[in-house]
Short mmCIF file of C-alpha atoms and ligand atoms in Angstrom, two decimals:
data_model
loop_
_atom_site.label_atom_id
_atom_site.label_comp_id
_atom_site.label_asym_id
_atom_site.label_seq_id
_atom_site.Cartn_x
_atom_site.Cartn_y
_atom_site.Cartn_z
CA MET A 1 -14.55 12.52 -36.87
CA GLN A 2 -12.00 14.49 -36.70
CA VAL A 3 -9.46 12.71 -35.75
CA SER A 4 -9.58 8.81 -37.29
CA VAL A 5 -8.50 5.56 -35.51
CA PRO A 6 -4.79 5.30 -34.78
CA LYS A 7 -2.34 3.49 -37.83
CA HIS A 8 0.44 0.97 -36.58
CA ILE A 9 -0.93 -0.45 -33.07
CA VAL A 10 -0.51 -3.78 -32.61
CA PRO A 11 -1.68 -7.00 -29.86
CA LEU A 12 0.18 -7.03 -26.77
CA ASP A 13 2.11 -10.36 -28.34
CA ASN A 14 3.95 -8.33 -30.08
CA ILE A 15 4.82 -5.74 -27.70
CA LEU A 16 5.68 -8.43 -24.95
CA PRO A 17 8.94 -10.48 -24.62
CA GLU A 18 7.04 -14.62 -25.20
CA GLU A 19 8.50 -15.22 -21.78
CA PRO A 20 8.07 -13.31 -19.35
CA LEU A 21 11.14 -11.20 -18.43
CA LEU A 22 12.75 -12.83 -14.18
CA MET A 23 11.79 -9.33 -12.76
CA MET A 24 14.76 -9.08 -9.79
CA GLY A 25 14.94 -5.60 -9.38
CA ALA A 26 13.52 -3.00 -6.64
CA GLY A 27 10.21 -3.67 -7.76
CA PRO A 28 8.11 -4.49 -9.17
CA VAL A 29 8.34 -8.10 -8.05
CA PRO A 30 6.96 -11.79 -9.58
CA VAL A 31 3.85 -12.54 -8.26
CA PRO A 32 1.93 -15.48 -7.25
CA ALA A 33 0.17 -17.90 -9.57
CA ARG A 34 -3.20 -17.28 -7.32
CA VAL A 35 -2.53 -13.70 -6.97
CA ALA A 36 -2.14 -13.22 -10.75
CA ALA A 37 -5.16 -15.07 -11.13
CA ALA A 38 -7.13 -13.04 -8.67
CA ASN A 39 -6.41 -10.21 -10.53
CA ALA A 40 -7.90 -11.45 -14.00
CA ILE A 41 -11.60 -10.92 -11.69
CA VAL A 42 -13.90 -8.39 -11.36
CA ILE A 43 -17.02 -8.88 -8.80
CA ASN A 44 -19.46 -6.10 -7.43
CA HIS A 45 -17.32 -3.07 -5.78
CA LEU A 46 -20.08 -2.95 -3.11
CA GLY A 47 -21.83 -5.98 -1.60
CA ASP A 48 -21.90 -9.93 0.25
CA THR A 49 -18.69 -10.64 -1.39
CA MET A 50 -17.48 -7.53 -1.21
CA SER A 51 -17.66 -7.03 2.40
CA GLN A 52 -16.74 -10.79 3.27
CA VAL A 53 -12.86 -9.68 0.88
CA ILE A 54 -12.82 -7.22 2.81
CA GLU A 55 -12.88 -8.30 6.41
CA GLN A 56 -10.53 -11.23 5.66
CA VAL A 57 -8.10 -8.76 4.25
CA LYS A 58 -8.06 -6.01 7.29
CA ALA A 59 -8.10 -9.39 9.47
CA MET A 60 -5.16 -10.69 7.37
CA SER A 61 -3.51 -7.03 7.51
CA ARG A 62 -3.57 -7.07 11.28
CA TYR A 63 -1.46 -9.92 11.48
CA VAL A 64 0.69 -8.44 8.45
CA PHE A 65 0.94 -5.40 10.21
CA GLN A 66 0.42 -6.76 13.78
CA THR A 67 -1.43 -4.45 15.49
CA GLU A 68 -4.82 -5.60 17.57
CA LYS A 69 -6.83 -2.83 16.34
CA GLY A 70 -5.14 -0.65 14.14
CA GLN A 71 -7.35 0.66 11.50
CA ILE A 72 -6.57 -1.13 8.03
CA LEU A 73 -7.53 1.29 4.53
CA GLY A 74 -6.93 0.61 1.42
CA VAL A 75 -5.97 3.20 -0.96
CA ALA A 76 -6.34 2.44 -5.23
CA GLY A 77 -2.83 4.11 -5.86
CA PRO A 78 0.65 3.11 -5.69
CA GLY A 79 2.14 2.90 -2.58
CA SER A 80 2.57 6.80 -2.76
CA ALA A 81 -0.68 7.63 -2.64
CA ALA A 82 -0.85 5.67 1.29
CA MET A 83 2.11 7.02 1.20
CA GLU A 84 0.32 10.60 0.66
CA MET A 85 -2.60 8.71 2.70
CA ALA A 86 -0.73 8.74 5.87
CA VAL A 87 1.02 11.99 5.83
CA ALA A 88 -2.44 14.21 4.61
CA ASN A 89 -4.13 12.79 7.91
CA LEU A 90 -2.05 13.21 10.26
CA VAL A 91 -0.09 16.63 8.94
CA VAL A 92 -2.23 19.41 10.07
CA PRO A 93 -0.87 22.33 7.85
CA GLY A 94 1.16 24.73 9.93
CA SER A 95 2.18 22.13 11.98
CA LYS A 96 5.57 20.73 12.66
CA VAL A 97 6.61 17.62 11.39
CA LEU A 98 10.03 15.85 11.79
CA SER A 99 11.64 13.87 8.39
CA VAL A 100 14.46 11.37 9.00
CA ILE A 101 16.19 11.61 5.41
CA ASN A 102 18.16 8.86 3.92
CA GLY A 103 17.43 8.69 0.57
CA PHE A 104 14.93 9.56 -2.38
CA PHE A 105 11.96 7.67 -0.78
CA SER A 106 11.74 8.99 2.81
CA GLY A 107 12.68 12.48 1.08
CA ARG A 108 9.15 12.02 -1.09
CA LEU A 109 7.39 12.04 2.56
CA ALA A 110 9.16 15.68 3.84
CA GLU A 111 8.18 16.59 0.16
CA MET A 112 4.61 15.75 0.72
CA ALA A 113 4.21 16.97 4.28
CA GLN A 114 5.94 20.36 2.84
CA ARG A 115 3.09 20.17 -0.35
CA LEU A 116 1.14 20.44 3.43
CA GLY A 117 1.91 23.44 4.48
CA ALA A 118 3.82 21.73 7.68
CA ASP A 119 6.79 22.85 8.86
CA VAL A 120 8.81 20.85 8.20
CA THR A 121 12.87 19.90 9.53
CA ARG A 122 14.60 17.61 7.96
CA LEU A 123 16.72 15.26 8.93
CA GLU A 124 19.31 14.75 6.31
CA VAL A 125 20.98 11.57 7.66
CA ALA A 126 24.71 10.97 6.26
CA GLU A 127 25.03 8.85 2.92
CA GLY A 128 25.55 4.91 3.95
CA GLN A 129 23.96 5.13 7.37
CA ALA A 130 21.10 4.47 8.66
CA ALA A 131 19.35 7.03 11.94
CA GLN A 132 20.96 7.52 15.09
CA ALA A 133 18.19 7.35 18.01
CA GLU A 134 20.43 10.31 19.69
CA GLU A 135 20.28 11.79 16.37
CA VAL A 136 16.69 11.62 16.27
CA GLU A 137 15.91 12.43 19.85
CA ARG A 138 18.15 15.82 19.65
CA TYR A 139 16.03 16.93 17.00
CA LEU A 140 12.75 16.09 18.45
CA ARG A 141 14.20 18.20 21.61
CA LEU A 142 14.83 20.81 19.53
CA HIS A 143 12.45 20.54 17.09
CA ARG A 144 9.07 19.41 18.88
CA PRO A 145 7.38 17.68 15.75
CA GLN A 146 3.77 16.58 15.55
CA VAL A 147 4.56 14.40 12.97
CA LEU A 148 7.22 12.38 12.17
CA THR A 149 8.50 10.54 9.04
CA ILE A 150 11.09 7.88 8.33
CA VAL A 151 11.35 5.12 5.82
CA GLN A 152 12.45 1.21 7.67
CA GLY A 153 13.94 0.30 4.08
CA GLU A 154 15.15 2.65 1.32
CA THR A 155 14.79 1.33 -1.36
CA SER A 156 17.19 4.24 -3.54
CA ASN A 157 20.15 3.29 -1.92
CA THR A 158 19.73 0.40 -0.13
CA ILE A 159 19.75 1.73 3.94
CA CYS A 160 17.96 -0.11 6.65
CA ASN A 161 16.67 1.82 9.12
CA LYS A 162 17.78 -0.61 11.49
CA HIS A 163 16.92 1.68 15.04
CA LEU A 164 13.38 2.50 14.10
CA GLN A 165 12.51 0.47 16.65
CA ALA A 166 14.06 3.11 19.36
CA ILE A 167 13.49 5.92 17.15
CA ALA A 168 9.41 5.37 17.29
CA ARG A 169 9.87 4.59 21.21
CA ILE A 170 11.85 8.14 21.81
CA ALA A 171 9.06 9.49 19.43
CA ARG A 172 5.96 8.56 22.10
CA GLU A 173 8.16 10.46 24.26
CA TYR A 174 7.94 13.33 22.18
CA ASP A 175 4.37 12.10 21.83
CA CYS A 176 4.98 13.28 18.61
CA LEU A 177 2.58 10.47 16.19
CA VAL A 178 5.44 8.34 13.82
CA ILE A 179 4.64 6.89 9.86
CA VAL A 180 6.62 4.98 9.18
CA ASP A 181 6.98 3.83 4.72
CA ALA A 182 7.82 0.43 4.82
CA VAL A 183 6.63 -0.47 1.55
CA CYS A 184 9.75 -2.57 0.69
CA THR A 185 10.16 -4.15 3.51
CA LEU A 186 6.76 -5.08 5.39
CA SER A 187 6.12 -9.15 5.54
CA THR A 188 10.11 -9.83 4.37
CA MET A 189 11.81 -7.88 7.05
CA PRO A 190 10.31 -7.82 11.26
CA LEU A 191 7.97 -4.71 11.84
CA GLU A 192 5.35 -4.66 14.58
CA MET A 193 3.32 -1.69 14.67
CA ASP A 194 1.74 -1.91 17.67
CA ALA A 195 5.04 -2.91 20.03
CA TRP A 196 6.94 -0.99 19.03
CA GLY A 197 4.38 2.39 18.65
CA ILE A 198 4.27 3.37 15.04
CA ASP A 199 1.14 5.28 14.29
CA ALA A 200 1.23 4.76 10.47
CA VAL A 201 2.41 2.03 8.18
CA ILE A 202 2.52 2.29 4.61
CA THR A 203 3.04 -0.47 1.97
CA GLY A 204 2.34 -1.25 -1.38
CA GLY A 205 1.24 -3.88 -3.18
CA GLN A 206 4.87 -4.49 -5.98
CA LYS A 207 6.89 -5.07 -3.09
CA GLY A 208 7.25 -6.43 -0.09
CA LEU A 209 3.75 -7.67 -0.70
CA SER A 210 4.62 -9.55 -3.45
CA CYS A 211 1.34 -8.45 -5.24
CA ILE A 212 0.32 -6.14 -7.88
CA PRO A 213 1.22 -2.41 -8.41
CA GLY A 214 -1.25 -0.09 -8.26
CA ILE A 215 -3.10 -1.28 -4.73
CA SER A 216 -1.68 -0.18 -1.66
CA LEU A 217 -2.58 -0.66 2.71
CA VAL A 218 -2.05 1.44 4.92
CA ALA A 219 -2.39 1.16 8.89
CA PHE A 220 -3.29 3.91 11.12
CA SER A 221 -2.92 3.49 15.36
CA GLU A 222 -5.73 4.13 18.06
CA ARG A 223 -3.48 7.23 18.61
CA ALA A 224 -3.64 8.13 15.03
CA TRP A 225 -7.29 7.68 14.27
CA GLN A 226 -8.16 9.29 17.00
CA HIS A 227 -6.61 12.07 16.09
CA ILE A 228 -8.45 11.52 12.09
CA SER A 229 -11.30 11.60 14.32
CA ALA A 230 -10.99 15.23 16.22
CA ARG A 231 -9.79 16.92 13.10
CA THR A 232 -12.20 19.43 12.45
CA ASP A 233 -10.93 21.00 9.42
CA THR A 234 -11.69 19.87 5.51
CA LEU A 235 -9.10 17.37 4.46
CA ARG A 236 -7.18 18.80 0.86
CA HIS A 237 -7.21 15.52 -0.67
CA TRP A 238 -10.75 13.96 -1.11
CA CYS A 239 -9.50 10.32 -2.26
CA LEU A 240 -7.35 9.75 0.35
CA ASP A 241 -9.41 11.28 3.11
CA ALA A 242 -9.11 8.57 5.75
CA LYS A 243 -12.72 9.04 7.27
CA LEU A 244 -14.32 9.00 3.79
CA ALA A 245 -11.95 5.95 3.09
CA ASP A 246 -13.76 4.57 6.48
CA LYS A 247 -16.94 4.53 4.58
CA PHE A 248 -16.10 1.86 2.23
CA TRP A 249 -13.79 -0.26 4.53
CA TYR A 250 -15.88 -0.50 7.52
CA GLN A 251 -19.08 0.72 6.86
CA LYS A 252 -19.83 -1.13 3.83
CA SER A 253 -20.73 2.30 1.96
CA TYR A 254 -19.48 3.79 -1.35
CA HIS A 255 -16.26 6.27 -1.18
CA TYR A 256 -14.79 5.53 -4.87
CA THR A 257 -15.31 2.20 -6.97
CA ALA A 258 -12.68 0.08 -4.96
CA PRO A 259 -10.42 -1.25 -6.92
CA VAL A 260 -11.86 -4.71 -7.26
CA SER A 261 -9.59 -6.93 -9.04
CA GLY A 262 -6.16 -5.33 -7.33
CA ILE A 263 -8.06 -6.32 -3.31
CA LEU A 264 -8.80 -9.45 -4.61
CA ALA A 265 -4.99 -9.99 -6.45
CA ILE A 266 -3.98 -8.49 -2.42
CA HIS A 267 -5.91 -10.71 -0.88
CA GLU A 268 -4.02 -13.49 -2.13
CA ALA A 269 -0.79 -12.34 -1.35
CA LEU A 270 -2.30 -11.45 2.25
CA ARG A 271 -3.35 -14.96 2.17
CA LEU A 272 -0.31 -16.91 1.23
CA ILE A 273 1.54 -14.89 4.21
CA CYS A 274 -0.44 -16.26 6.35
CA ILE A 275 0.03 -19.55 5.17
CA GLU A 276 3.54 -19.31 4.94
CA THR A 277 3.44 -17.61 8.42
CA LEU A 278 6.05 -14.22 8.78
CA GLU A 279 8.11 -15.64 11.06
CA SER A 280 9.15 -18.34 8.12
CA ARG A 281 8.48 -15.82 5.88
CA PHE A 282 11.89 -13.27 7.21
CA GLU A 283 13.65 -16.51 7.70
CA ARG A 284 12.91 -17.00 3.97
CA HIS A 285 14.19 -13.53 3.06
CA LEU A 286 16.46 -13.21 5.18
CA ARG A 287 18.40 -17.29 4.09
CA CYS A 288 17.98 -15.63 0.55
CA SER A 289 19.27 -12.23 0.37
CA LEU A 290 22.81 -13.56 3.23
CA ALA A 291 23.05 -15.93 0.27
CA LEU A 292 22.51 -13.59 -2.49
CA GLN A 293 25.30 -10.97 -0.77
CA ALA A 294 28.08 -13.74 -0.04
CA GLY A 295 27.35 -14.88 -3.75
CA LEU A 296 27.47 -11.51 -4.81
CA GLU A 297 31.33 -10.51 -3.05
CA SER A 298 32.39 -13.90 -3.69
CA MET A 299 32.16 -13.01 -7.50
CA GLY A 300 33.76 -10.16 -6.61
CA LEU A 301 31.80 -7.35 -6.39
CA LYS A 302 31.67 -4.76 -3.37
CA LEU A 303 28.12 -4.18 -2.03
CA PHE A 304 27.19 -0.57 -1.75
CA VAL A 305 26.00 -0.61 1.98
CA ALA A 306 27.85 -1.61 5.27
CA PRO A 307 26.61 -4.58 6.90
CA SER A 308 25.81 -2.53 10.08
CA SER A 309 23.37 -0.38 7.94
CA ARG A 310 22.58 -2.02 4.77
CA LEU A 311 19.05 -3.44 3.22
CA ASN A 312 18.77 -7.47 3.30
CA SER A 313 15.61 -6.21 0.85
CA VAL A 314 16.68 -4.74 -1.69
CA VAL A 315 20.84 -5.05 -2.63
CA GLY A 316 23.20 -2.19 -3.70
CA ILE A 317 26.17 -3.70 -5.88
CA GLU A 318 28.47 -1.54 -7.11
CA VAL A 319 29.39 -1.47 -10.42
CA PRO A 320 32.77 -2.34 -11.31
CA ASN A 321 35.32 0.32 -12.87
CA GLY A 322 34.65 0.44 -16.61
CA ILE A 323 31.40 -1.00 -16.70
CA GLU A 324 28.17 1.38 -17.01
CA GLY A 325 24.81 0.71 -15.47
CA LYS A 326 22.70 0.98 -17.76
CA GLN A 327 24.71 -1.23 -20.04
CA LEU A 328 24.99 -3.77 -17.66
CA LEU A 329 20.80 -4.05 -16.69
CA SER A 330 19.94 -3.63 -20.44
CA TYR A 331 23.21 -7.04 -21.63
CA MET A 332 21.00 -8.71 -18.62
CA SER A 333 17.55 -7.82 -20.06
CA GLN A 334 18.25 -9.17 -23.42
CA ARG A 335 21.03 -11.75 -22.81
CA TYR A 336 19.35 -13.79 -19.63
CA ARG A 337 16.22 -12.53 -19.84
CA VAL A 338 17.20 -11.11 -15.92
CA GLU A 339 15.75 -7.55 -15.18
CA ILE A 340 17.48 -5.44 -11.98
CA SER A 341 17.26 -2.23 -11.33
CA GLY A 342 19.37 0.05 -11.70
CA SER A 343 19.95 3.76 -9.38
CA PHE A 344 18.56 7.33 -8.95
CA GLY A 345 22.37 8.56 -8.90
CA ALA A 346 25.57 6.80 -7.08
CA ASN A 347 26.80 4.20 -10.10
CA ILE A 348 24.94 0.73 -8.63
CA VAL A 349 22.90 -1.33 -9.50
CA ARG A 350 20.08 -3.70 -7.34
CA ILE A 351 18.56 -6.52 -6.99
CA GLY A 352 15.30 -7.77 -4.70
CA GLN A 353 15.10 -9.86 -2.28
CA MET A 354 11.44 -9.47 -2.10
CA GLY A 355 8.67 -12.03 -2.32
CA GLU A 356 8.55 -14.14 -5.45
CA GLN A 357 11.83 -12.76 -5.71
CA CYS A 358 13.65 -14.99 -2.43
CA ARG A 359 13.05 -18.27 -4.05
CA SER A 360 16.67 -20.40 -4.66
CA HIS A 361 15.86 -20.84 -8.49
CA ASN A 362 15.60 -17.33 -8.92
CA LEU A 363 19.01 -16.06 -7.28
CA PHE A 364 21.02 -18.93 -9.38
CA ARG A 365 19.71 -17.71 -12.72
CA THR A 366 20.29 -13.96 -11.01
CA LEU A 367 23.99 -14.37 -10.00
CA HIS A 368 24.29 -16.19 -13.21
CA ALA A 369 22.88 -14.01 -15.70
CA LEU A 370 24.92 -10.59 -13.53
CA GLY A 371 27.98 -12.76 -13.44
CA SER A 372 27.59 -13.21 -16.87
CA SER A 373 26.96 -9.94 -18.57
CA LEU A 374 29.75 -8.53 -16.35
CA ARG A 375 32.25 -11.22 -18.01
CA ALA A 376 31.25 -10.21 -21.52
CA LEU A 377 31.77 -6.54 -21.02
CA GLY A 378 34.86 -6.46 -19.35
CA SER A 379 34.91 -7.03 -15.72
CA ASP A 380 37.12 -9.87 -14.26
CA VAL A 381 34.42 -12.01 -11.97
CA ASP A 382 35.17 -15.48 -10.43
CA VAL A 383 31.03 -16.45 -11.61
CA PRO A 384 31.95 -20.59 -10.21
CA ALA A 385 33.03 -19.00 -6.81
CA GLY A 386 30.03 -16.64 -6.50
CA VAL A 387 27.59 -19.68 -7.41
CA ALA A 388 29.13 -21.60 -4.47
CA ALA A 389 29.15 -19.11 -2.15
CA LEU A 390 25.55 -18.84 -2.83
CA GLU A 391 25.23 -22.19 -2.92
CA ALA A 392 26.81 -22.93 0.41
CA THR A 393 24.95 -20.15 2.12
CA LEU A 394 21.90 -21.48 1.33
CA ASP A 395 22.62 -24.45 2.62
CA LYS A 396 24.04 -22.97 5.73
CA PHE A 397 20.47 -22.28 6.46
CA GLU A 398 18.06 -25.15 7.87
CA PHE A 399 15.16 -25.00 5.36
CA PRO A 400 11.70 -23.35 6.48
CA PRO A 401 9.29 -26.04 6.83
CA ALA A 402 8.01 -27.33 3.78
CA SER A 403 6.63 -24.98 0.76
CA PRO A 404 3.65 -23.23 1.67
CA ARG A 405 0.84 -25.55 2.42
CA GLN A 406 -2.01 -24.72 -0.16
CA ILE A 407 -5.29 -24.31 1.02
CA ALA A 408 -8.50 -26.73 -0.61
C1 LIG B 1 8.79 2.13 -4.24
C2 LIG B 1 8.32 2.76 -2.80
C3 LIG B 1 7.78 3.64 -2.62
C4 LIG B 1 6.95 3.57 -3.63
O1 LIG B 1 6.01 3.58 -4.35
P1 LIG B 1 5.46 3.62 -5.85
O2 LIG B 1 4.70 2.17 -5.69
O3 LIG B 1 6.14 3.24 -7.18
O4 LIG B 1 4.58 4.87 -5.41
C5 LIG B 1 7.34 4.63 -1.33
N1 LIG B 1 8.47 3.85 -0.52
C6 LIG B 1 9.54 2.72 -0.57
C7 LIG B 1 10.23 2.51 0.47
C8 LIG B 1 9.46 2.16 -1.91
O5 LIG B 1 11.06 1.17 -1.89
#
């Protein structure tokens, strides 16, 4: 044999930290124990057990996406694969697409449409702002696109498109299909697919759902599904062809070997959401994020986005002058075992508030770690004032009704 066994390979235990780091960045996020346990199981990808799991995943997804009749499909792949599945199935090459762009991820949707050979118009929203419905309407009137793409929460720069509902309604008046990327927001804040008239909603496992990376979901509206069924051209993406995926998700047959462990994990993530209920979950996310924001500001830090456009699911924080984001992150990680995220451009750091990140004990630890690290690096932040504001704001909200009931 020409290629020999590699030297210097050590067991994972020698690489991973003894105690897992607290993952408080923009994803992946910590997973509940039941999700982790489900992810360790392998079952047959076809057959009765799997089909029962799939039926439940679809039923629970319809609740989480808030759609009675939406077509739910799973994807073996990152959130980006789900984005590409929505785009590839709804965008016909040569057709017109309007992409509302707030940052990195909404830009990715435009790029995907472009690669499919669509005629893409980019509505670049002013920095630090949510998209305005009037401006989107102006573009719709002018360009008459068949498909509109938009993010609910732009994780990259922590902008929230707060007028999404109005934008989706207007797009419908222009007979335009609406694709919404809700990777970081689904189940962390309201999104009502049917009531808001959205045609495709995308989510990934590792953010709002507090599941593992590598398994994602797409929901298509009835209108979107009619459009897909009526297409006569052959899709360029074989793996992402919704009609082929339908064979597995609705006809108990083979498309590709499903990521069985990932599907079991997402089953558990969805089940925990159903037990908690969306109302309580939204309340928990809001309470935790607002308390974190109050803590950060009381410490003397500046948040990156004004409240009118601010995302709660991921909080962006300006790094004080004289400190470099990278240096701050590595200090926090090494000294306090807390991981938060940097950014793709601006000198900001980001703290996630998705799923298991929204627990008060995680907030105290994270705020303390951030504040103490900043102090160690020479910044004059008031850590006790921050922690006091965190506590006071958490207390202002009523506690949600007990912790999720455990199912026997
Ligand atoms: C993370 C993220 C994505 C991409 O998800 P991957 O799993 O990294 O492909 C897309 N959109 C938004 C809003 C995200 O936060």
